[in-house]
Short mmCIF file of C-alpha atoms in Angstrom, two decimals:
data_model
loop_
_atom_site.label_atom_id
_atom_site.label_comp_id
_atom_site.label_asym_id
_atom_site.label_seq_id
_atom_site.Cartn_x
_atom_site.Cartn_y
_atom_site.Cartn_z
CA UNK K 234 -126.90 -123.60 -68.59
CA UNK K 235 -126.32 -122.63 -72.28
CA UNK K 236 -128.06 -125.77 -73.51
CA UNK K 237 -130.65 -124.43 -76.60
CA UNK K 238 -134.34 -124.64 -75.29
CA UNK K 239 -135.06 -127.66 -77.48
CA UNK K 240 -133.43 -129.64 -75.88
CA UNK K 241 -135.08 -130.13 -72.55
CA UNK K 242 -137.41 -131.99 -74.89
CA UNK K 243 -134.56 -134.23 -76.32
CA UNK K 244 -134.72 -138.29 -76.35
CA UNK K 245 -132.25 -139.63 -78.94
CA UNK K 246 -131.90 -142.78 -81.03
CA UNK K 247 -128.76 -143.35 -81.33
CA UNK K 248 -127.77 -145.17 -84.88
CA UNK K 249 -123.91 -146.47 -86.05
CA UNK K 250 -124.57 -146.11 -89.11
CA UNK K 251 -121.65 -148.05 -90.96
CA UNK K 252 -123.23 -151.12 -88.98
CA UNK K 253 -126.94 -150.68 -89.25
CA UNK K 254 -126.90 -150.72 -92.69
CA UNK K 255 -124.43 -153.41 -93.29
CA UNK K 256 -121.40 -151.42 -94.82
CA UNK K 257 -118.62 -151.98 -92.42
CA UNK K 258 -117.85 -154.94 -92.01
CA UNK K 259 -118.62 -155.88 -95.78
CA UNK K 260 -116.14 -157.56 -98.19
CA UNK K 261 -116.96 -156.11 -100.60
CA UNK K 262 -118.13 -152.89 -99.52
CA UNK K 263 -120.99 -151.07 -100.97
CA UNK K 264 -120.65 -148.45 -103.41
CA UNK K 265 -122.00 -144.90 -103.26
CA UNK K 266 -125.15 -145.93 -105.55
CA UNK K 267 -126.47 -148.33 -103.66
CA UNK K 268 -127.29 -145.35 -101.32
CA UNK K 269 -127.64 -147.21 -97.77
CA UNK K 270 -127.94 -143.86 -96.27
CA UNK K 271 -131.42 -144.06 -97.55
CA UNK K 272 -132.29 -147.31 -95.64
CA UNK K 273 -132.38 -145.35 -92.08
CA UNK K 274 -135.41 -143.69 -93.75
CA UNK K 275 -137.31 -146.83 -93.79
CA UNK K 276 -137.08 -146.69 -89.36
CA UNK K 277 -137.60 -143.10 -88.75
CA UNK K 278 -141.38 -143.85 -87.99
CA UNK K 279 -140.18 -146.30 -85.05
CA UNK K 280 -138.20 -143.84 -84.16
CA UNK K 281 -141.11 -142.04 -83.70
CA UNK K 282 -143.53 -144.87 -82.74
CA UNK K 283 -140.37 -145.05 -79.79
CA UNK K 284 -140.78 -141.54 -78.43
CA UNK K 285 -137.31 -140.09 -79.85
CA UNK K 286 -137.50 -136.45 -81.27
CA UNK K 287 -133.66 -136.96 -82.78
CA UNK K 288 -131.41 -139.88 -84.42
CA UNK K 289 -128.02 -139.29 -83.02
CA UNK K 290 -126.06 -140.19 -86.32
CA UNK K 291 -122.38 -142.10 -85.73
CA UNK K 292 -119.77 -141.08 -88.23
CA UNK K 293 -121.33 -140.68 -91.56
CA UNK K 294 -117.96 -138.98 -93.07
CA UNK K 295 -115.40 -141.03 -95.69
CA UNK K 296 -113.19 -143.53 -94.00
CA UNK K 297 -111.39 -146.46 -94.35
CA UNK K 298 -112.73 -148.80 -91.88
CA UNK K 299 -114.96 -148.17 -88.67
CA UNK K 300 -115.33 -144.09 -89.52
CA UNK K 301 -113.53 -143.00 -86.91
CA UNK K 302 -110.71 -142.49 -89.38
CA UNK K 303 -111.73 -139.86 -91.33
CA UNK K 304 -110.35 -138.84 -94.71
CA UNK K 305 -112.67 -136.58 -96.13
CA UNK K 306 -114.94 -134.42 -93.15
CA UNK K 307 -116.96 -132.13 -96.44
CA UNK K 308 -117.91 -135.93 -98.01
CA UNK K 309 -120.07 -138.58 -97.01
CA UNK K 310 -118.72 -141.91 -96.84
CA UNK K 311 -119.31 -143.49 -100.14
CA UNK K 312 -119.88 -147.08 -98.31
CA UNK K 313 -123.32 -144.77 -97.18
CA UNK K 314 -123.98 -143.00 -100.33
CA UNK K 315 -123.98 -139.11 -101.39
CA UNK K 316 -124.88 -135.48 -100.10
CA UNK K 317 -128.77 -136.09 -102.01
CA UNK K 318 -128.50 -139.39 -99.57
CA UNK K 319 -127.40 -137.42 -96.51
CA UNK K 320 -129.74 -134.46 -97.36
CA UNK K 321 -133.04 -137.15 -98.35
CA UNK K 322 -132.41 -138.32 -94.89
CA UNK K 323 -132.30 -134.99 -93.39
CA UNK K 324 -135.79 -133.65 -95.18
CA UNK K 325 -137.47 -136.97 -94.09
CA UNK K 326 -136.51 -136.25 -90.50
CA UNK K 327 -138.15 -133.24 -90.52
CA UNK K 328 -141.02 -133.98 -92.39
CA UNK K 329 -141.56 -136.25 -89.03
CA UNK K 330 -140.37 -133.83 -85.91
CA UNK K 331 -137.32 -135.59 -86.02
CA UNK K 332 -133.67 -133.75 -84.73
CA UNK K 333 -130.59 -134.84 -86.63
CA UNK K 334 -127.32 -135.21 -84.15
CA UNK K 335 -123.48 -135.84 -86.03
CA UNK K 336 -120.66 -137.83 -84.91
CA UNK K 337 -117.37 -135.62 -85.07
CA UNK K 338 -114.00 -136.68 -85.23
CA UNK K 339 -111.44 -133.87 -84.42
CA UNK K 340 -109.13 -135.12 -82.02
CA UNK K 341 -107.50 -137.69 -84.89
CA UNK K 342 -107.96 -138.44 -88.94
CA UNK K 343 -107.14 -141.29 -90.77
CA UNK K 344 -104.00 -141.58 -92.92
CA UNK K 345 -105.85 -141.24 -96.08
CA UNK K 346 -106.73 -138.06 -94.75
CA UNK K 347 -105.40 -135.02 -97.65
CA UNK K 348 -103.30 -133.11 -95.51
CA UNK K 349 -101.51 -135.92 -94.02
CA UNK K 350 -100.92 -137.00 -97.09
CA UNK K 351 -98.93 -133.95 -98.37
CA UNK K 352 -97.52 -133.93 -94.96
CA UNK K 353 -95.68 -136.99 -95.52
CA UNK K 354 -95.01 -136.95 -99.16
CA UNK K 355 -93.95 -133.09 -98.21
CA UNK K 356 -91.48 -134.02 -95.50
CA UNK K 357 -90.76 -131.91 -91.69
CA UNK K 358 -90.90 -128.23 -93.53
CA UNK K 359 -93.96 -128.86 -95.26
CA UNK K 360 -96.99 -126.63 -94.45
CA UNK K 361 -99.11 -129.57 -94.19
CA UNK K 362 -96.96 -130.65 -91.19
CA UNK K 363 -97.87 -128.11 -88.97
CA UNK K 364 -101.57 -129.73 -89.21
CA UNK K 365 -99.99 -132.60 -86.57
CA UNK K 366 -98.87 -133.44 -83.21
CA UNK K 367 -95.06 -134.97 -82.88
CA UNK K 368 -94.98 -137.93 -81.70
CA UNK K 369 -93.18 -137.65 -77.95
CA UNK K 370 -89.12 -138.41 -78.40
CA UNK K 371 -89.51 -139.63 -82.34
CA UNK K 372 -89.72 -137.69 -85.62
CA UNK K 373 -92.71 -138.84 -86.71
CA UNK K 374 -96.46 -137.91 -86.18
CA UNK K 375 -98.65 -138.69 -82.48
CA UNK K 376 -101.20 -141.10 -82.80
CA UNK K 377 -104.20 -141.96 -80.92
CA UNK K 378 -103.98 -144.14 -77.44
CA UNK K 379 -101.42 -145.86 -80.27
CA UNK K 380 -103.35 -146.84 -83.21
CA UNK K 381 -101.39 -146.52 -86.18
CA UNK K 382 -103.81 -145.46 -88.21
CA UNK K 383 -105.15 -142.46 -86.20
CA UNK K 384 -102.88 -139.25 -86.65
CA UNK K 385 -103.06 -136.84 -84.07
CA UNK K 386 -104.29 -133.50 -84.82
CA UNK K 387 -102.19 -130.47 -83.88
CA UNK K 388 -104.92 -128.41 -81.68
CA UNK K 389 -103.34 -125.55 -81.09
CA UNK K 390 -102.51 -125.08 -85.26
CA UNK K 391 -104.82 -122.14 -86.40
CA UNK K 392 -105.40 -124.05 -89.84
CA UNK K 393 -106.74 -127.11 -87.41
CA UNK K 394 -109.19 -124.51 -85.65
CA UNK K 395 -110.49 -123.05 -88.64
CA UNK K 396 -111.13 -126.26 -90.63
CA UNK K 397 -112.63 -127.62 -87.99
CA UNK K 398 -114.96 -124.56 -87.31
CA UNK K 399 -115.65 -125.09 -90.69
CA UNK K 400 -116.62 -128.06 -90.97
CA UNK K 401 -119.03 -127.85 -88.16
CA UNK K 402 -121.18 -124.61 -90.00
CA UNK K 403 -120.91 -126.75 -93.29
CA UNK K 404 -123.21 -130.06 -91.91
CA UNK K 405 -125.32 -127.59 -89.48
CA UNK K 406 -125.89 -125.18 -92.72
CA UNK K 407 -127.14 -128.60 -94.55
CA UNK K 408 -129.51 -129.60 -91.93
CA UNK K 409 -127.38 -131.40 -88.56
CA UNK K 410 -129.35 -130.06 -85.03
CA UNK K 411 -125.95 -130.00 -83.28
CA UNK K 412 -122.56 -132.30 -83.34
CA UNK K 413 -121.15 -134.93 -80.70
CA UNK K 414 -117.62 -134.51 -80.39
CA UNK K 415 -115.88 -137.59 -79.92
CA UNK K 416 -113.22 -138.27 -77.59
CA UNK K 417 -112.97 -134.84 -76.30
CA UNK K 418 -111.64 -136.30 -73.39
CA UNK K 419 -108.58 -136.50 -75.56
CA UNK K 420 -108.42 -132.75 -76.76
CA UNK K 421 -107.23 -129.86 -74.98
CA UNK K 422 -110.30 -127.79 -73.49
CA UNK K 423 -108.81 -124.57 -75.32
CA UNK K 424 -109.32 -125.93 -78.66
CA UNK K 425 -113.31 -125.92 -78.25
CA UNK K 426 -113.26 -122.68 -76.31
CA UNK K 427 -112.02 -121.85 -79.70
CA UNK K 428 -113.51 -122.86 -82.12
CA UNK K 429 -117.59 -123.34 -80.96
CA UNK K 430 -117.93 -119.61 -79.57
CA UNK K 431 -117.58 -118.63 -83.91
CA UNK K 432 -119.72 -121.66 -84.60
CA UNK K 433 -122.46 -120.73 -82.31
CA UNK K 434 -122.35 -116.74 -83.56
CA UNK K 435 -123.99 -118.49 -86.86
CA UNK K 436 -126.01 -121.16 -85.42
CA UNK K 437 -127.33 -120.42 -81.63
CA UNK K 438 -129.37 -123.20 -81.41
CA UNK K 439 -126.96 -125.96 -81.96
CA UNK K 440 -126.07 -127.94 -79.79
CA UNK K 441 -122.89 -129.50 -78.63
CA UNK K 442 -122.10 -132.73 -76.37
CA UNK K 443 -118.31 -133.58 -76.00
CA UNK K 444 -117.40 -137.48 -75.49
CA UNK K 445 -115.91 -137.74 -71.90
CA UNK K 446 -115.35 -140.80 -69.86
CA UNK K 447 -113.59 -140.03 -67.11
CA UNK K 448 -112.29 -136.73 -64.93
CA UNK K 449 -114.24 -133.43 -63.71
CA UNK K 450 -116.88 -133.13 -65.79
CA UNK K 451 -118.31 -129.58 -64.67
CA UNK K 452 -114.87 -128.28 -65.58
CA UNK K 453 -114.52 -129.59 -68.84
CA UNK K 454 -117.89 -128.18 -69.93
CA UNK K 455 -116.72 -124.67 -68.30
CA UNK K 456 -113.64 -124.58 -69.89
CA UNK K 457 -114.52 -126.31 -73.07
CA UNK K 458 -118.20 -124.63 -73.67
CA UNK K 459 -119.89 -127.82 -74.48
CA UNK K 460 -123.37 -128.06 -73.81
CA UNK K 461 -122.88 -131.38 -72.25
CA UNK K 462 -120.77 -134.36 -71.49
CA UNK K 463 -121.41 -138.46 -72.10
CA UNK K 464 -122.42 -139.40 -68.23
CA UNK K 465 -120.14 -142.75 -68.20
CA UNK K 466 -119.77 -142.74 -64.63
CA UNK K 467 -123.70 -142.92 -64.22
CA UNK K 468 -124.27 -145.26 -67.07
CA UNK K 469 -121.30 -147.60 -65.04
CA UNK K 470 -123.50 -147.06 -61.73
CA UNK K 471 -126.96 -148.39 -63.07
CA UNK K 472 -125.48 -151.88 -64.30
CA UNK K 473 -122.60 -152.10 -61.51
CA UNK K 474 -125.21 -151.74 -58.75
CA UNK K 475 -127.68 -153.53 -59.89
CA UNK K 476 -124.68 -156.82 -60.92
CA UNK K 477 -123.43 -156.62 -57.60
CA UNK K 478 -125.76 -155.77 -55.17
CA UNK K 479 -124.72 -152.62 -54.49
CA UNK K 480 -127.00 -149.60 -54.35
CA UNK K 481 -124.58 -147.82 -52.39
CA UNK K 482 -122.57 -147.15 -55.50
CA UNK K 483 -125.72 -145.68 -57.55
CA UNK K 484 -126.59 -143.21 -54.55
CA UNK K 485 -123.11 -142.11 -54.86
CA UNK K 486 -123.45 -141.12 -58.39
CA UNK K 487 -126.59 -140.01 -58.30
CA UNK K 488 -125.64 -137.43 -56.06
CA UNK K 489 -122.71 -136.75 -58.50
CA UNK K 490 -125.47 -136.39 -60.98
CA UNK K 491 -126.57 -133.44 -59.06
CA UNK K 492 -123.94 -131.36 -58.58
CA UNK K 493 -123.16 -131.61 -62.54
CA UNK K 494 -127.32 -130.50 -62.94
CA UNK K 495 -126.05 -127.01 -61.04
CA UNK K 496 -124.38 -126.24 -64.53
CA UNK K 497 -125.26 -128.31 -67.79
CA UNK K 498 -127.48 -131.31 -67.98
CA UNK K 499 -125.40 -134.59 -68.84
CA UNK K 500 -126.25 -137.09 -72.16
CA UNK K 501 -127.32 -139.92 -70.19
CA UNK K 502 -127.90 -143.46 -71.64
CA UNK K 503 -127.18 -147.29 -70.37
CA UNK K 504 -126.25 -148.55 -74.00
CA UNK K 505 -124.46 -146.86 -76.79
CA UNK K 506 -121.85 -148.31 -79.58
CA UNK K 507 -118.81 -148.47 -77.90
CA UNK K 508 -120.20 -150.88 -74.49
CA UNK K 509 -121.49 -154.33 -74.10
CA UNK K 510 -125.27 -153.85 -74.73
CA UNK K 511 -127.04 -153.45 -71.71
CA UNK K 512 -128.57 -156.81 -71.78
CA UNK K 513 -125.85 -158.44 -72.14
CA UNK K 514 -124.12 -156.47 -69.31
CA UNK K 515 -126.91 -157.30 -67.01
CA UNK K 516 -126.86 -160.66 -64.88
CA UNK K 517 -130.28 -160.88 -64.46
CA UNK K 518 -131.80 -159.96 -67.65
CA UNK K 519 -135.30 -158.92 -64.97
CA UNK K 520 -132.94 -155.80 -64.38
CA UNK K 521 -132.86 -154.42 -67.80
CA UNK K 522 -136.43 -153.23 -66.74
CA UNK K 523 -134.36 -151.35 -63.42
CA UNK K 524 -132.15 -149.68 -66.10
CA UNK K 525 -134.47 -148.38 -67.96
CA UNK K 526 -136.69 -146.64 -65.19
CA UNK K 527 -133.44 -145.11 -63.93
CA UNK K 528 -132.75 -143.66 -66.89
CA UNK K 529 -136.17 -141.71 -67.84
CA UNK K 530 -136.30 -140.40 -64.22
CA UNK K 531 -133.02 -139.36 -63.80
CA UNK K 532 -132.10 -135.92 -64.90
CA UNK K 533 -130.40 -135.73 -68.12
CA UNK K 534 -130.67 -135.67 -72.22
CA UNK K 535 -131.22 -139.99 -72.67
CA UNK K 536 -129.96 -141.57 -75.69
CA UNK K 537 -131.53 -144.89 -76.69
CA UNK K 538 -128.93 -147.41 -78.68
CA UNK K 539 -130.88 -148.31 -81.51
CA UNK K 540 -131.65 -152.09 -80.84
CA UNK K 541 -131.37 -151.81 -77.03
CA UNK K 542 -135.42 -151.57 -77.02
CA UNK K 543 -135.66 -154.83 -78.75
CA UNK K 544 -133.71 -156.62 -75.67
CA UNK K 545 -130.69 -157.05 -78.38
CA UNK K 546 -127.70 -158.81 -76.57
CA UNK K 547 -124.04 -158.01 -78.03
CA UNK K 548 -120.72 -158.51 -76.16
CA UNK K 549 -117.93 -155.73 -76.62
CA UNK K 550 -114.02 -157.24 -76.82
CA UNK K 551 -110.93 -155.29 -76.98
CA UNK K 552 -109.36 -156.84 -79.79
CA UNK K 553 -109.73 -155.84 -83.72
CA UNK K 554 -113.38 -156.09 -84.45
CA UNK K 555 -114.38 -156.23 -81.41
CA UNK K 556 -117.21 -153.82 -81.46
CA UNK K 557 -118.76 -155.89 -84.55
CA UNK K 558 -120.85 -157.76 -81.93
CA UNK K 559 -122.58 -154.32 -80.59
CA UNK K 560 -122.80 -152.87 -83.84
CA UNK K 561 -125.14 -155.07 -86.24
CA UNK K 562 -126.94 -154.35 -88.89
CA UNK K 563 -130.48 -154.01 -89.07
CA UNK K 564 -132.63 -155.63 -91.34
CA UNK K 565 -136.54 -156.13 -91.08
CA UNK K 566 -138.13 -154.04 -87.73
CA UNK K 567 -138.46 -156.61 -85.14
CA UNK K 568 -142.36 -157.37 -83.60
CA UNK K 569 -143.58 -155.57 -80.60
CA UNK K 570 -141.99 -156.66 -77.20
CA UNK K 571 -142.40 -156.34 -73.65
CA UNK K 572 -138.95 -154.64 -74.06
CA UNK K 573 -140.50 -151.80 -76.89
CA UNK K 574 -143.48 -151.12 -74.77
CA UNK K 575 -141.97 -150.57 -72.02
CA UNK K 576 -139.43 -148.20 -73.64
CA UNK K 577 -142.77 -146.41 -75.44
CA UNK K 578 -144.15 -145.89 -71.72
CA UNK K 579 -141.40 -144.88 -70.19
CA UNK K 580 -140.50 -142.39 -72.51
CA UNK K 581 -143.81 -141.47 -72.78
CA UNK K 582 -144.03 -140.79 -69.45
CA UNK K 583 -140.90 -138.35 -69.43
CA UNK K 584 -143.01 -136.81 -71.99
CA UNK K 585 -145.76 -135.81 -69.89
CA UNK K 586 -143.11 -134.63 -67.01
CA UNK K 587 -141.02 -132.45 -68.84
CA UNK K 588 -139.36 -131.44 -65.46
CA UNK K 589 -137.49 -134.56 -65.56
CA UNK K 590 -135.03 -132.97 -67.66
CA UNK K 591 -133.48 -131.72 -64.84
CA UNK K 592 -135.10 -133.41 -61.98
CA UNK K 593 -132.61 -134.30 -59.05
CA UNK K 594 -132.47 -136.96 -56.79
CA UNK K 595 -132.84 -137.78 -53.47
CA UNK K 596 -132.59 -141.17 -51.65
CA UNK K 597 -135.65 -142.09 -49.15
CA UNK K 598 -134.37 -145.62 -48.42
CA UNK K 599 -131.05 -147.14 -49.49
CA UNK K 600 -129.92 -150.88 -48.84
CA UNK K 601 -127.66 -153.21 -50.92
CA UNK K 602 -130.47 -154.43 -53.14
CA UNK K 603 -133.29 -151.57 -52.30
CA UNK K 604 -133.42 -148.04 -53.38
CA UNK K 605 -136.14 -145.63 -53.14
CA UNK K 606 -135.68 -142.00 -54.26
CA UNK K 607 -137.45 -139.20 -55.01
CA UNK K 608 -137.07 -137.12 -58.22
CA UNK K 609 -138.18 -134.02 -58.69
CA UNK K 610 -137.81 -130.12 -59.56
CA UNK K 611 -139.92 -127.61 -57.71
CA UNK K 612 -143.10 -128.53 -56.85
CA UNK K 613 -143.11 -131.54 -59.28
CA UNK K 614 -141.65 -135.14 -58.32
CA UNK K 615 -142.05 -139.00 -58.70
CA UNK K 616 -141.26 -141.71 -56.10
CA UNK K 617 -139.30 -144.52 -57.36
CA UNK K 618 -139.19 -147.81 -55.50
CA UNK K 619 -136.37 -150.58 -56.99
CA UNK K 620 -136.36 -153.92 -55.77
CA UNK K 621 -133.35 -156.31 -56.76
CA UNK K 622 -134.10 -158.47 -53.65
CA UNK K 623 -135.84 -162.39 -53.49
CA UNK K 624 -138.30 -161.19 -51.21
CA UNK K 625 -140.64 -157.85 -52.11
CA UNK K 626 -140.13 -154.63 -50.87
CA UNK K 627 -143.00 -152.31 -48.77
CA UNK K 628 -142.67 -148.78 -48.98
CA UNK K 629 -144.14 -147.02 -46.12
CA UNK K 630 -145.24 -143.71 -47.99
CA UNK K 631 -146.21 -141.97 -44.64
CA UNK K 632 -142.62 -142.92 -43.05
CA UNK K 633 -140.91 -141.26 -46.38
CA UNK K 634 -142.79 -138.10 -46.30
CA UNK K 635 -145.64 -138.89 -48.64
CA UNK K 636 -148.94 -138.92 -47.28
CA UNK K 637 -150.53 -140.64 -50.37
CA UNK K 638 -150.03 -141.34 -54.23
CA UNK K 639 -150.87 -142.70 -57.08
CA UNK K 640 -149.08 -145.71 -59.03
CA UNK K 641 -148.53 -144.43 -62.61
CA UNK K 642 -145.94 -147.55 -63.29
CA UNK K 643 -144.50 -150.55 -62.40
CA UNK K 644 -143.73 -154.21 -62.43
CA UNK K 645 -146.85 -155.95 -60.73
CA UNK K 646 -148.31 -152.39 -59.85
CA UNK K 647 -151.40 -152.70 -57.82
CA UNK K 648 -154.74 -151.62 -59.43
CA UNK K 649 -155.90 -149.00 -57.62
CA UNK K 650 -155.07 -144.89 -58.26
CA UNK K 651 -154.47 -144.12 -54.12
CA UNK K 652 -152.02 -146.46 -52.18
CA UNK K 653 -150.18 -145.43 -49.09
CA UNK K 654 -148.23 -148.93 -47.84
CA UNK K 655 -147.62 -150.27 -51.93
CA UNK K 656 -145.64 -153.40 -52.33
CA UNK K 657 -142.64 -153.93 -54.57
CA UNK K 658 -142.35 -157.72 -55.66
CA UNK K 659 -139.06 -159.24 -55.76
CA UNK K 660 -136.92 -158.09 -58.53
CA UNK K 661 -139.48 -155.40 -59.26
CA UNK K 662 -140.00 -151.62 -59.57
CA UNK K 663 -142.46 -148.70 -58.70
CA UNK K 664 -143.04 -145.72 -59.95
CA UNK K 665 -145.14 -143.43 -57.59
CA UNK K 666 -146.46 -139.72 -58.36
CA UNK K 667 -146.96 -138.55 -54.80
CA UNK K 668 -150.39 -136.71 -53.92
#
């Protein structure tokens, strides 16, 4: 694994900035000296307070619209503010422990973006031109899954390789901890393998985490270099099985999970800005608590949507604006919640087993709505007892291998420190550390 050492230590809050601090949508939007950067400041202690060591940042760059139209990659977005903005955010996220993550856009730009601008004002011989894909059968520019207003980027141009190398050492030079790299599902693996091998000569301990949805995810990070890839096809598991019944499906990815642990450690999560919030997802809002204990003790890097430990409900659509609903803005920090403090044990707990960063999994008991599994690297492991069923669950520690434990969570967890035969209530969940 290439991963820096930091990051086995990793749990991200994950902000969209344009949204959280109401600049997109806005009619009007702000201008650069209102300096909305600055109001992420004003949350970096609950970030703390949360157990996150890093804000994963969404685009922060000048756009048009939802910032994943970039115009200007060396400029913040003026809706956000200015470089003091960007680098009074940076200093105060260090001053508390606190990793900064960017949002890149490479794969596409927006047509305000300089070069495509000379590109068409230039015509077919122009330089510029040579900056962009053609668009398959037509004599004009490739765009993104269609969008209009996305040009695709030429990837194997030189020019698009170094500006793009550049613009990575530029934002890790001023601060940035490492870069996700979004839809790199769309981008040829060679481009990376290009252009993060001269990135990382100058910063080593950055890190890198390519967007990826679907495909062979081992391979892309081989052939790409990433560090790491989005897990989508466990964060589809944990709600799928738990909406349907269907714990078969979760035992099948986790042992997908696995065999990606053999060679980088995934960016796991079961919210983040472009899905239905997980409680919203979830049919039985009891689950979100399932969720949640699956991801802090599953292997991985987790990545907590900001708003998602508040129990905060939004509903993705695929129209225009249709990610509005998941991407508010924040005002005034919510009161404490059943939802926070579980998230601030949880986490906490991951804390104190650092192993879990790339713990596997293995299934003691699997039915349609139970699933006990062990996780665990070494000599170190937890036993993890979920119960979606109307009637609770027993767990027979002797019959799985354990001789004894001790309950160190759980909904409706029994009082005492040494249980062998512990019951899981209906719709409930264990967490055991074996003895």
């Amino acid at each position: 694994m290439s991963e820096p050492s930091w990051v086995a230590h990793a749990v991200w809050w994950q902000i969209y900035p344009l949204g959280f601090v109401g600049a997109f949508p806005a009619d009007p939007p702000p201008s650069a000296g209102e300096h909305r950067l600055r109001r992420i400041v004003g949350w970096l202690d609950h970030a703390v307070r949360l157990g996150a060591s890093g804000i994963a940042l969404g685009p922060v760059f000048a756009s048009r619209t939802h910032g994943y139209d970039t115009t200007d990659h060396f400029r913040i977005d003026p809706r956000l503010g200015d470089d003091d903005d960007f680098d009074h955010l940076v200093a105060e996220a260090r001053r508390r422990g606190l990793r900064i993550l960017l949002d890149g856009v490479f794969n596409h730009v927006g047509t305000d973006f300089g070069r495509y601008r000379e590109a068409v004002d230039g015509g077919p011989d122009h330089p510029a031109s040579r900056w962009f894909r053609r668009g398959a059968g037509t004599s004009g520019f490739a765009t993104f899954e269609g969008h209009g207003e996305l040009i695709a980027l030429d990837h194997d141009e030189p020019e698009v390789i170094d500006y793009t190398a550049t613009v990575l050492r530029h934002w890790l030079d001023r601060g940035a901890d490492g870069w996700r790299l979004d839809a790199a599902y769309a981008v040829p693996d060679r481009f990376w393998a290009r252009v993060l091998p001269s990135v990382r000569r100058d910063f080593p301990d950055a890190w890198f985490v390519g967007e990826v949805i679907h495909g062979d995810y081992s391979a892309t990070v081989h052939a790409s270099t990433f560090d790491s890839v989005t897990q989508y096809e466990l964060w589809k598991a944990i709600w799928s099985s738990l909406n349907d019944g269907n714990f078969h499906e979760l035992d099948w990815a986790l042992k997908r999970h696995n065999d990606f642990l053999d060679t980088f450690v995934p960016l796991t999560f079961v919210g983040n800005h472009d899905v239905t919030r997980i409680a919203s997802q979830l049919q039985n809002s009891a689950h979100l608590e399932h969720a949640l204990v699956l991801l802090m003790t599953t292997g991985g890097t987790p990545s907590i949507y900001a708003g998602d430990e508040f129990g905060h409900r939004g509903v993705k659509e695929e129209r225009r604006g249709g990610d509005d609903a998941v991407r508010p803005e924040f005002s005034s920090l919510p009161d404490d919640s059943d939802e926070l403090r579980l998230h601030q044990y949880l986490i906490g707990l991951r804390r104190r087993h650092p192993w879990l960063h790339t713990a596997k999994t293995s299934p003691l008991q699997v039915t349609n709505t139970h699933y006990v599994y062990q996780t665990g690297r070494g000599d170190d492991s937890l036993v993890v007892a979920l119960n979606i069923d109307e009637a609770p669950l027993p767990v027979a520690l002797p019959d799985l291998g354990v001789t004894s434990g001790r309950v160190v969570a759980g909904s409706g967890a029994p009082p005492q420190d040494d249980i062998s035969h512990p019951h899981v209530p209906p719709h409930g969940w264990l967490i055991i550390e074996p003895h």
